[in-house]
PDB file of C-alpha atoms and ligand atoms in Angstrom:
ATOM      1  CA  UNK A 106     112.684 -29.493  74.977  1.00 87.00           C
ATOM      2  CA  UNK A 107     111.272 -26.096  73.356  1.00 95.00           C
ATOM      3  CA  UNK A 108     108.853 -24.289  75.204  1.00 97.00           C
ATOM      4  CA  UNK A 109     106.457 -25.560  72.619  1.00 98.00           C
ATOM      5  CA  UNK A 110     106.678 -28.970  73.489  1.00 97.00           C
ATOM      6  CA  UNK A 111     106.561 -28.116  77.123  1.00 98.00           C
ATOM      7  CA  UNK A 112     103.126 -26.793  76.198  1.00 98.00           C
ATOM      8  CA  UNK A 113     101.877 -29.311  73.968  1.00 98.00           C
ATOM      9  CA  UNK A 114     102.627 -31.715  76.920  1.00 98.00           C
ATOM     10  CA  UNK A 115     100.855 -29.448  79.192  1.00 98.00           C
ATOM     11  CA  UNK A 116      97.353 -29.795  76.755  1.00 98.00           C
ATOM     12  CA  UNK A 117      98.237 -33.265  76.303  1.00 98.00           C
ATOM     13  CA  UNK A 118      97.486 -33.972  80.095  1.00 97.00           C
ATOM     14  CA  UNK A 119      94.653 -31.572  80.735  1.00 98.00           C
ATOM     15  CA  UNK A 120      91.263 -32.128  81.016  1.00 97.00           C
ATOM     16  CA  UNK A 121      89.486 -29.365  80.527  1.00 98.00           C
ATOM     17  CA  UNK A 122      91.699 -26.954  78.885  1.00 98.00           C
ATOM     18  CA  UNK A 123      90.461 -23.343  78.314  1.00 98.00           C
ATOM     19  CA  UNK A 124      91.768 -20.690  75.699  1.00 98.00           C
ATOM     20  CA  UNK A 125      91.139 -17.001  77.282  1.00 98.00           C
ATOM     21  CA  UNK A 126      91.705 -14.801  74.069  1.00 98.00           C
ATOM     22  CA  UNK A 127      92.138 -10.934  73.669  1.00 96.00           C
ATOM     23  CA  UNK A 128      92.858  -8.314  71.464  1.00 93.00           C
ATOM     24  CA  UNK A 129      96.220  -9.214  70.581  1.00 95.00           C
ATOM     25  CA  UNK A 130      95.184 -12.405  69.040  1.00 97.00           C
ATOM     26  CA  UNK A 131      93.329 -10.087  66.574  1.00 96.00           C
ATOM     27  CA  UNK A 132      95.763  -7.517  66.059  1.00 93.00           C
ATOM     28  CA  UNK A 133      97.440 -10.131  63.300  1.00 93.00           C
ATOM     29  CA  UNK A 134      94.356  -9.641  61.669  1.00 94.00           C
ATOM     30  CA  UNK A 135      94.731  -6.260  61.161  1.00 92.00           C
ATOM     31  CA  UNK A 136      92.357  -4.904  63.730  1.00 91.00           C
ATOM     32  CA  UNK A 137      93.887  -2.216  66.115  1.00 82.00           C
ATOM     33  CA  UNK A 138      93.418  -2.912  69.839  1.00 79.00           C
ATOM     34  CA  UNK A 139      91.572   0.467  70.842  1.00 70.00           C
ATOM     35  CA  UNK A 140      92.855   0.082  74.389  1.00 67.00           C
ATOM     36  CA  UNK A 141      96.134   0.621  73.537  1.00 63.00           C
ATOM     37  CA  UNK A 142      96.972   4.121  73.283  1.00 55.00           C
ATOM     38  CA  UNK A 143      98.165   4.341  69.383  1.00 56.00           C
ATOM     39  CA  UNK A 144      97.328   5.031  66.260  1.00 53.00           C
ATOM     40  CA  UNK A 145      93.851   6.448  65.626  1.00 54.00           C
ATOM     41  CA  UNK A 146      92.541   5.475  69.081  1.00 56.00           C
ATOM     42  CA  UNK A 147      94.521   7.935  70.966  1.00 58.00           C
ATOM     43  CA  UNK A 148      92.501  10.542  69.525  1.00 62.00           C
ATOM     44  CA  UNK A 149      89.863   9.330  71.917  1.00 68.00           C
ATOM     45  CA  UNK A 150      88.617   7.900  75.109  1.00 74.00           C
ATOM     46  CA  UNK A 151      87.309   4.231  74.069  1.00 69.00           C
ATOM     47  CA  UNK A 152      85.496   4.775  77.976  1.00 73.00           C
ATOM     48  CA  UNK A 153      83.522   7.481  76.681  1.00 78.00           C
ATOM     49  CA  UNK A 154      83.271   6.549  73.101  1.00 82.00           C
ATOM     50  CA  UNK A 155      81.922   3.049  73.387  1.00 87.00           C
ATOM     51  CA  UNK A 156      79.537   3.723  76.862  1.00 92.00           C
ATOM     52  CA  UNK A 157      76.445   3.324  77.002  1.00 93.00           C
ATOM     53  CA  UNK A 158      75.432   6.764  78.418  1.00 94.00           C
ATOM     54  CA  UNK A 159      77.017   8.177  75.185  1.00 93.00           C
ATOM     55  CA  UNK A 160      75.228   6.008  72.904  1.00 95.00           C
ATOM     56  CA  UNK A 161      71.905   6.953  75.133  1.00 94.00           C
ATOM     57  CA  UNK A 162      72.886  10.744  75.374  1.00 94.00           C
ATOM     58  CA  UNK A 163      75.004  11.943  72.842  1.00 94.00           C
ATOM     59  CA  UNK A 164      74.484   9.731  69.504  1.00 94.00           C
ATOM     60  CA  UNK A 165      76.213  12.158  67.241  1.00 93.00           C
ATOM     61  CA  UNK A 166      79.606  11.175  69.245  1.00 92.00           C
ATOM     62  CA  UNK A 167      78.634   7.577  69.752  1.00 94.00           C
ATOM     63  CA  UNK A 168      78.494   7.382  65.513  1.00 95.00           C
ATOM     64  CA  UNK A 169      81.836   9.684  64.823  1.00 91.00           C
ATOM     65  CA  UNK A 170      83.309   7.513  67.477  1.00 89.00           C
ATOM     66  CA  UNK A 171      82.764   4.257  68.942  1.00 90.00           C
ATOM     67  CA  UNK A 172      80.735   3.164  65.589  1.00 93.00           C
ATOM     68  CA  UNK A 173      84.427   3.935  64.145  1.00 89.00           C
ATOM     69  CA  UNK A 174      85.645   0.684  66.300  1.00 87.00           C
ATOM     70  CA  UNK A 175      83.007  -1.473  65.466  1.00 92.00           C
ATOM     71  CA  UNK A 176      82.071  -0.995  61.468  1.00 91.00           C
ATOM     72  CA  UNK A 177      84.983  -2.516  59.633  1.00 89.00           C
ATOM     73  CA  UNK A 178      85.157  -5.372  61.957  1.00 91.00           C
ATOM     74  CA  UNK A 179      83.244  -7.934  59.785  1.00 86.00           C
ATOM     75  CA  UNK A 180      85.450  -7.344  56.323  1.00 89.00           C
ATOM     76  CA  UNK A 181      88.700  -9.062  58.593  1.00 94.00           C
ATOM     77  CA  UNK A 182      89.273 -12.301  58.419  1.00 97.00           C
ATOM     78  CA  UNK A 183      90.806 -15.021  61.200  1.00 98.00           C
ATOM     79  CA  UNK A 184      94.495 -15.549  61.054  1.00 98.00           C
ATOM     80  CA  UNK A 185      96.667 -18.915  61.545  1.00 98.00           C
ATOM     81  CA  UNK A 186      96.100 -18.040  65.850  1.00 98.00           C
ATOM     82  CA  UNK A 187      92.648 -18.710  65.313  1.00 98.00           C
ATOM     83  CA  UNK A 188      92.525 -21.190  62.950  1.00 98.00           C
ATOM     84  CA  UNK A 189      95.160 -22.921  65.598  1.00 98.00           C
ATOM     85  CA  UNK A 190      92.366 -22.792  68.693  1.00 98.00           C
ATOM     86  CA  UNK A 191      89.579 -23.876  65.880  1.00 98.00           C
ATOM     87  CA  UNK A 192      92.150 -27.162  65.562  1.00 98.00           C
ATOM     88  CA  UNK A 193      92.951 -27.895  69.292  1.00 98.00           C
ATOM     89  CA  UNK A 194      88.921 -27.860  69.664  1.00 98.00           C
ATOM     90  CA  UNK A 195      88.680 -30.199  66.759  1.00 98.00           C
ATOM     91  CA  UNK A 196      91.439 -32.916  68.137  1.00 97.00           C
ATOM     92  CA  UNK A 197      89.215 -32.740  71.234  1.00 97.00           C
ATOM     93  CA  UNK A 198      91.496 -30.639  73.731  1.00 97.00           C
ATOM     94  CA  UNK A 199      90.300 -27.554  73.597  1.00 98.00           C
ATOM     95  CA  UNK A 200      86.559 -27.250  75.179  1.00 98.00           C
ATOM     96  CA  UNK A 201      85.852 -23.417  74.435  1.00 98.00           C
ATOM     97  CA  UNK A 202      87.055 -19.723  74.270  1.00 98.00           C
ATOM     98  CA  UNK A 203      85.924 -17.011  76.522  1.00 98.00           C
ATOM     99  CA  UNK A 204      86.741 -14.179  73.937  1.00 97.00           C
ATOM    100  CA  UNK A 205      87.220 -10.444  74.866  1.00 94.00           C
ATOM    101  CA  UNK A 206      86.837  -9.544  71.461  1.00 95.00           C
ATOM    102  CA  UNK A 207      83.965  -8.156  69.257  1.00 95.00           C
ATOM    103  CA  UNK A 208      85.350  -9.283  66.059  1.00 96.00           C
ATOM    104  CA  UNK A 209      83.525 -12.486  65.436  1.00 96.00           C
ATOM    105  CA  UNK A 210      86.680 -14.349  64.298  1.00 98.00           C
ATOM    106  CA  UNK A 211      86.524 -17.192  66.236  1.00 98.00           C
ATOM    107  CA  UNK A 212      83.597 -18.353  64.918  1.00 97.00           C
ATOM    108  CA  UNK A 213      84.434 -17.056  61.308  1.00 97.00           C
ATOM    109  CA  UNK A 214      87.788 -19.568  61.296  1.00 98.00           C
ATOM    110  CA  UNK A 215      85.510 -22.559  62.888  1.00 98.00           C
ATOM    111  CA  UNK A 216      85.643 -22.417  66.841  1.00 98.00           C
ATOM    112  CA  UNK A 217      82.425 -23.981  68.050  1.00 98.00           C
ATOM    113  CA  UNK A 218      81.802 -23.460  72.170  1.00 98.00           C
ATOM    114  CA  UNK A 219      82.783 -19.120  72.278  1.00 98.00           C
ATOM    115  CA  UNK A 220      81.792 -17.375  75.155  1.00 98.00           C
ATOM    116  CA  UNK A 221      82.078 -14.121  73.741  1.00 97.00           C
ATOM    117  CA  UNK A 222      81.721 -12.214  76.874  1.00 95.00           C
ATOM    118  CA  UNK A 223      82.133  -8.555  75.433  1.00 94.00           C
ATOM    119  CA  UNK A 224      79.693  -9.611  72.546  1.00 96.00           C
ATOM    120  CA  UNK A 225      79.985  -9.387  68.633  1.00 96.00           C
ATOM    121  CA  UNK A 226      79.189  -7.672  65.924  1.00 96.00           C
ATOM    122  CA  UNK A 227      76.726  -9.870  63.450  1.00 96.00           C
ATOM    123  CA  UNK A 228      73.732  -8.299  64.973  1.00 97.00           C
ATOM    124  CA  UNK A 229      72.025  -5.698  66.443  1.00 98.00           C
ATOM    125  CA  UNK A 230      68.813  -4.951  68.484  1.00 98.00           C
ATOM    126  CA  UNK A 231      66.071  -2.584  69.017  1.00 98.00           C
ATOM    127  CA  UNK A 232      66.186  -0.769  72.291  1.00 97.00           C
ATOM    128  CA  UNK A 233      62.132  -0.635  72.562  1.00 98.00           C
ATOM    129  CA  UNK A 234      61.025  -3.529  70.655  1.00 98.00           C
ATOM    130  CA  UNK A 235      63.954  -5.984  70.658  1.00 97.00           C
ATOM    131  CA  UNK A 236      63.805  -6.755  67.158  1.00 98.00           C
ATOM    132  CA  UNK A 237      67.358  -8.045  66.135  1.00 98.00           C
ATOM    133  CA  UNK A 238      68.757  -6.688  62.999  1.00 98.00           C
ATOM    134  CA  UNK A 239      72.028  -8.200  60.817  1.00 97.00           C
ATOM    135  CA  UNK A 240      74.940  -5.608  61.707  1.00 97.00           C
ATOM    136  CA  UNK A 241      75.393  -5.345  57.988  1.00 96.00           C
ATOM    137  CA  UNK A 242      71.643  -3.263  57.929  1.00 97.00           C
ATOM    138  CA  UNK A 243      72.945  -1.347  60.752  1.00 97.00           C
ATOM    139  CA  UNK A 244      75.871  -0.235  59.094  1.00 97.00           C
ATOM    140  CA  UNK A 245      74.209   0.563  56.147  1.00 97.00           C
ATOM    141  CA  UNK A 246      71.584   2.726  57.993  1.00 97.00           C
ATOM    142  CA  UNK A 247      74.856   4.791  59.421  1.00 97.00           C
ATOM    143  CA  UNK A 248      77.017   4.768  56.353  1.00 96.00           C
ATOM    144  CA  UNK A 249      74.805   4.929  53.644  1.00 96.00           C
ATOM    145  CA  UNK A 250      71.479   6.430  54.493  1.00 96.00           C
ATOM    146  CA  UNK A 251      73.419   8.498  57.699  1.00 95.00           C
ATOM    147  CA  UNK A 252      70.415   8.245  59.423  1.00 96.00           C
ATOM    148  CA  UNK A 253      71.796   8.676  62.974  1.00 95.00           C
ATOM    149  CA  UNK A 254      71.164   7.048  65.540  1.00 95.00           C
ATOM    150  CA  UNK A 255      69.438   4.544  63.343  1.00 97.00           C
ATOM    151  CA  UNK A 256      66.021   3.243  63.931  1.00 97.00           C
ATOM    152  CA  UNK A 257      64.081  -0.041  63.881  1.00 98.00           C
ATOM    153  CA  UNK A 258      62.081  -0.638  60.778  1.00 97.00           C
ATOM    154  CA  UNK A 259      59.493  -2.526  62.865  1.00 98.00           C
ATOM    155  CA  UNK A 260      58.889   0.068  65.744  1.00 98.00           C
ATOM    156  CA  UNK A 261      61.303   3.372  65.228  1.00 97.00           C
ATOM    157  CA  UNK A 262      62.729   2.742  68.012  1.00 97.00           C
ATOM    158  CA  UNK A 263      66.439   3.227  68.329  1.00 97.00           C
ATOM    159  CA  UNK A 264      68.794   0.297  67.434  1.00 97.00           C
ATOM    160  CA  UNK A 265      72.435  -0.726  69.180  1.00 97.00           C
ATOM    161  CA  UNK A 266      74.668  -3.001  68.227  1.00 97.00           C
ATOM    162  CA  UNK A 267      75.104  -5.918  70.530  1.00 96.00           C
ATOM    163  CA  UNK A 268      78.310  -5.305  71.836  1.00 95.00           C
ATOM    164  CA  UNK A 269      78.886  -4.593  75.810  1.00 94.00           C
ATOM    165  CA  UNK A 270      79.587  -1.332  76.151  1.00 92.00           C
ATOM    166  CA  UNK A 271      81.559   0.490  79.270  1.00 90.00           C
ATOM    167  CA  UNK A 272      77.852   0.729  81.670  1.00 92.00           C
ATOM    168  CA  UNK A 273      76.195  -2.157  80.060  1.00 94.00           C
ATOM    169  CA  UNK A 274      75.771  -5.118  82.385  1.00 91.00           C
ATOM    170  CA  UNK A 275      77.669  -8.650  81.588  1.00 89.00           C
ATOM    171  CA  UNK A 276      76.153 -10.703  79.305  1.00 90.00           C
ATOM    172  CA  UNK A 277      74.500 -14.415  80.249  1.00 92.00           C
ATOM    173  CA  UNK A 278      77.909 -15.601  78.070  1.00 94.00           C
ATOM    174  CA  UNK A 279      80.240 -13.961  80.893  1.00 94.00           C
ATOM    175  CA  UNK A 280      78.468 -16.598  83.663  1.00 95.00           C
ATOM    176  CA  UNK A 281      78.850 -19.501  81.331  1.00 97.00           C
ATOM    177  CA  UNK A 282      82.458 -18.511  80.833  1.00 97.00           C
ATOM    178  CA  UNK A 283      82.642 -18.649  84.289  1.00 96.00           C
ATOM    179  CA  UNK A 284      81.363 -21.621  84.935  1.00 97.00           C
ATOM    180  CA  UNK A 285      83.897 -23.047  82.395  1.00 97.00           C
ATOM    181  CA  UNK A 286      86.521 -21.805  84.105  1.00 97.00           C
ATOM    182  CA  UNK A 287      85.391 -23.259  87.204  1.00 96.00           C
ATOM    183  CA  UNK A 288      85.562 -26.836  85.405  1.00 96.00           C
ATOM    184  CA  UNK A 289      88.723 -26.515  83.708  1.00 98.00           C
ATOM    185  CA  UNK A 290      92.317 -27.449  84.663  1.00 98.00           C
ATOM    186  CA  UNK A 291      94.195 -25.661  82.614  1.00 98.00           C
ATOM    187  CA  UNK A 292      93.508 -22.090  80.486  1.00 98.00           C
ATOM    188  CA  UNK A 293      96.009 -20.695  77.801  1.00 98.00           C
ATOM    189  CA  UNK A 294      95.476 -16.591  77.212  1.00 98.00           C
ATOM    190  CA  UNK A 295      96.276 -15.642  74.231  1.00 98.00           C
ATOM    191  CA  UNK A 296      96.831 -11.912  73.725  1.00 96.00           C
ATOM    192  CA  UNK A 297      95.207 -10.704  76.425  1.00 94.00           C
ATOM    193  CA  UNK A 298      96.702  -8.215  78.889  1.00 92.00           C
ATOM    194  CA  UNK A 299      94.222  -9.289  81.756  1.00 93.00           C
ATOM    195  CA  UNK A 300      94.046  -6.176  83.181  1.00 89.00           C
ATOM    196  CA  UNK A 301      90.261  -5.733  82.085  1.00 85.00           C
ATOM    197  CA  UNK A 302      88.125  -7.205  84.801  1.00 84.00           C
ATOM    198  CA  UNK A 303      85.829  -8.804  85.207  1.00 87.00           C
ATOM    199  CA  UNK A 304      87.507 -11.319  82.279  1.00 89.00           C
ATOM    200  CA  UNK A 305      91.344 -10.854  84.438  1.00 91.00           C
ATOM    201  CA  UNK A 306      89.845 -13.288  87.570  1.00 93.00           C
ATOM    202  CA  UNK A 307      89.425 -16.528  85.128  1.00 96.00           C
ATOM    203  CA  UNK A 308      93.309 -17.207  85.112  1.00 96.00           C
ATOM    204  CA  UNK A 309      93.297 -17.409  88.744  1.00 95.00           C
ATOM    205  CA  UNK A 310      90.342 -20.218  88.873  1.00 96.00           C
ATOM    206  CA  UNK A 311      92.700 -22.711  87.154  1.00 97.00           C
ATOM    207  CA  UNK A 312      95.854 -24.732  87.681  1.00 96.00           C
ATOM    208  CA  UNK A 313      97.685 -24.751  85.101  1.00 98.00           C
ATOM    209  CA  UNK A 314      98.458 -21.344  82.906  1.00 98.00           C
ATOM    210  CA  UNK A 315      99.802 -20.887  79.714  1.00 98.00           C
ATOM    211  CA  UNK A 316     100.391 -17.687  78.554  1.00 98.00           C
ATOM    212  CA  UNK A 317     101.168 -16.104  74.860  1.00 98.00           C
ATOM    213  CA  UNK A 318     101.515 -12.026  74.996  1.00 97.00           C
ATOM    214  CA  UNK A 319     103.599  -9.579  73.509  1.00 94.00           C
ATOM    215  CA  UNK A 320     103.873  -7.776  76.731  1.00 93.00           C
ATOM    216  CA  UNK A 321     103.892  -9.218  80.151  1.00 95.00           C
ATOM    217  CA  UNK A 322     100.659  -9.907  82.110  1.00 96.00           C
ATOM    218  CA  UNK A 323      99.852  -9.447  85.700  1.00 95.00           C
ATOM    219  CA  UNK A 324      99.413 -13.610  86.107  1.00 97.00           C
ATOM    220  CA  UNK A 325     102.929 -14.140  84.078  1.00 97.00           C
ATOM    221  CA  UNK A 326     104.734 -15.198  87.777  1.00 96.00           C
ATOM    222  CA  UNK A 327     102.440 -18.062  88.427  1.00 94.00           C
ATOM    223  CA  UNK A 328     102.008 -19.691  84.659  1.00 98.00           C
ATOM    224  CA  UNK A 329     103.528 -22.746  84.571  1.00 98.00           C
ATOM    225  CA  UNK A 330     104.141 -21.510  80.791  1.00 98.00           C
ATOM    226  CA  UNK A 331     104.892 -17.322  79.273  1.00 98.00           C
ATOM    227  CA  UNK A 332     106.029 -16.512  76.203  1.00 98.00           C
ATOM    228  CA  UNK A 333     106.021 -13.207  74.930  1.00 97.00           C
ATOM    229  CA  UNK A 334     106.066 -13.211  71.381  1.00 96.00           C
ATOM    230  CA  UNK A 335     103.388 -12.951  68.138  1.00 96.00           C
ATOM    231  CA  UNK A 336     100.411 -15.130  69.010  1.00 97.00           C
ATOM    232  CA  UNK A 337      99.840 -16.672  65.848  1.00 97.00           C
ATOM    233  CA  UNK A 338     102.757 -18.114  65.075  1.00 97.00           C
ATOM    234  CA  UNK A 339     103.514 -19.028  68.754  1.00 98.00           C
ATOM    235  CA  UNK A 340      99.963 -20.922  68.365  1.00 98.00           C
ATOM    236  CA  UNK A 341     100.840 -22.959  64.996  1.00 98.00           C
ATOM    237  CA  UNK A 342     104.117 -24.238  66.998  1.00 98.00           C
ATOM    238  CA  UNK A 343     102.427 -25.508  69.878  1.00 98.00           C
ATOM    239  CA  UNK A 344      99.856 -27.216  67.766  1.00 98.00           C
ATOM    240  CA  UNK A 345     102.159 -28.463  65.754  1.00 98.00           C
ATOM    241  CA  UNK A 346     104.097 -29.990  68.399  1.00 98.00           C
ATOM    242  CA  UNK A 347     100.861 -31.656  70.234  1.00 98.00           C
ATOM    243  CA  UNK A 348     100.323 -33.120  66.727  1.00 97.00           C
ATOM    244  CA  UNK A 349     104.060 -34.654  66.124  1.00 96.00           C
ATOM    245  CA  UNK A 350     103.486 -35.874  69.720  1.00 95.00           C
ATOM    246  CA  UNK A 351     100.012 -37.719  69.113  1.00 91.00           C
ATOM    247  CA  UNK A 352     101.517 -39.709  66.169  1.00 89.00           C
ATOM    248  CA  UNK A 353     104.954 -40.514  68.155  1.00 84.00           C
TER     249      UNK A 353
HETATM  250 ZN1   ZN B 556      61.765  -1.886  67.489  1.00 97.15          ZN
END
């Protein structure tokens, strides 16, 4: 039996199964992980680009920067790994994602219960007021008019996108995600490193672990499951074999 099938058997028999998802289930999509030292990124510190005592104290490098991470993010589009969880949640055995990403692709290939616990980017807000703006304005402000930092039409007070930022406190969707895990029986992370707390405890509420990563994970010596390999393909075998397994 592949290591597929071992997994589809492993969903088969769960109860509450839980997909913890990172940025290497996003990377397939074309979006860089800025963690990860390459590229672009290592030009900067992602700590002090994306903080909120940057965005507070030092807008000018907040918009050359961390804006850099977050303003293409909404012209990518979800790959076969997410249109894989969207499925498992649609045959019933999948009952939500606690997302580390900011890319709003879950939701974009069909994924209904998301805890995105590091936020998104389809809005923004108003740091006086609390007005809530589409990101789309946002960018537009930035880009087009380069009015920087960019201010609420309503109030002119500043505006931030509605992403968690390194000093920001964890959103209400972290303690729902939490509470999730403390229901479920068995989680399968998907391109995560979990080395980013607080989102690296989850794996060790539950039983049963399956884990897809290109590179190993702190967690990979007690999942029952590891493979370390592309996550989007990896995905579209396992649900392929839960699938061949339901009609047998
Ligand atoms: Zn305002």
């Amino acid at each position: 039996m592949s290591l597929y099938q071992e997994a589809a058997d492993l969903i088969l028999s769960s109860k509450h199964m839980l997909a913890l998802t990172g940025a290497g289930i996003s990377t397939e999509s074309g979006i860089p992980d800025f963690r990860s030292n390459t590229g672009y990124y290592s030009k900067m510190d992602p700590m002090a680009a994306l903080s909120r005592d940057t965005l507070l104290n030092n807008p000018r490098q907040f918009y050359r920067e961390g804006f850099v991470i977050l303003k293409d993010l909404q012209d990518k589009k979800p790959n076969e790994g997410h249109y894989a969880l969207a499925q498992l949640e649609d045959l019933g055995y999948l009952k939500g994602i606690v997302t580390q990403n900011i890319d709003n692709l879950h939701t974009r290939a069909g994924s209904k219960t998301v805890y995105e616990v590091h936020g998104h980017t389809r809005t923004v807000h108003c740091l006086k007021c609390g007005k809530t703006l589409p990101f789309e304005d946002y960018r537009k402000k930035v880009l087009v008019d380069q009015e920087i930092p960019p201010k609420c039409p309503s109030c002119g007070g500043d505006l931030r996108p509605d992403v968690v930022m390194f000093g920001d406190m964890m959103p209400p969707a972290f303690e729902a995600a939490f509470a999730a895990a403390q229901n479920s029986d068995l989680m399968l992370v998907c391109g995560s490193s979990l080395v980013v707390a607080p989102v690296s405890y989850l794996p060790g509420m539950v039983k049963k672990l399956i884990i897809i990563n290109k590179e190993e994970t702190p967690y990979d010596y007690k999942a029952d499951i590891v493979l370390h390999e592309a996550i989007g393909p990896a995905l579209t075998k396992i649900v392929e074999a839960v699938n061949e397994k339901r009609s047998s």
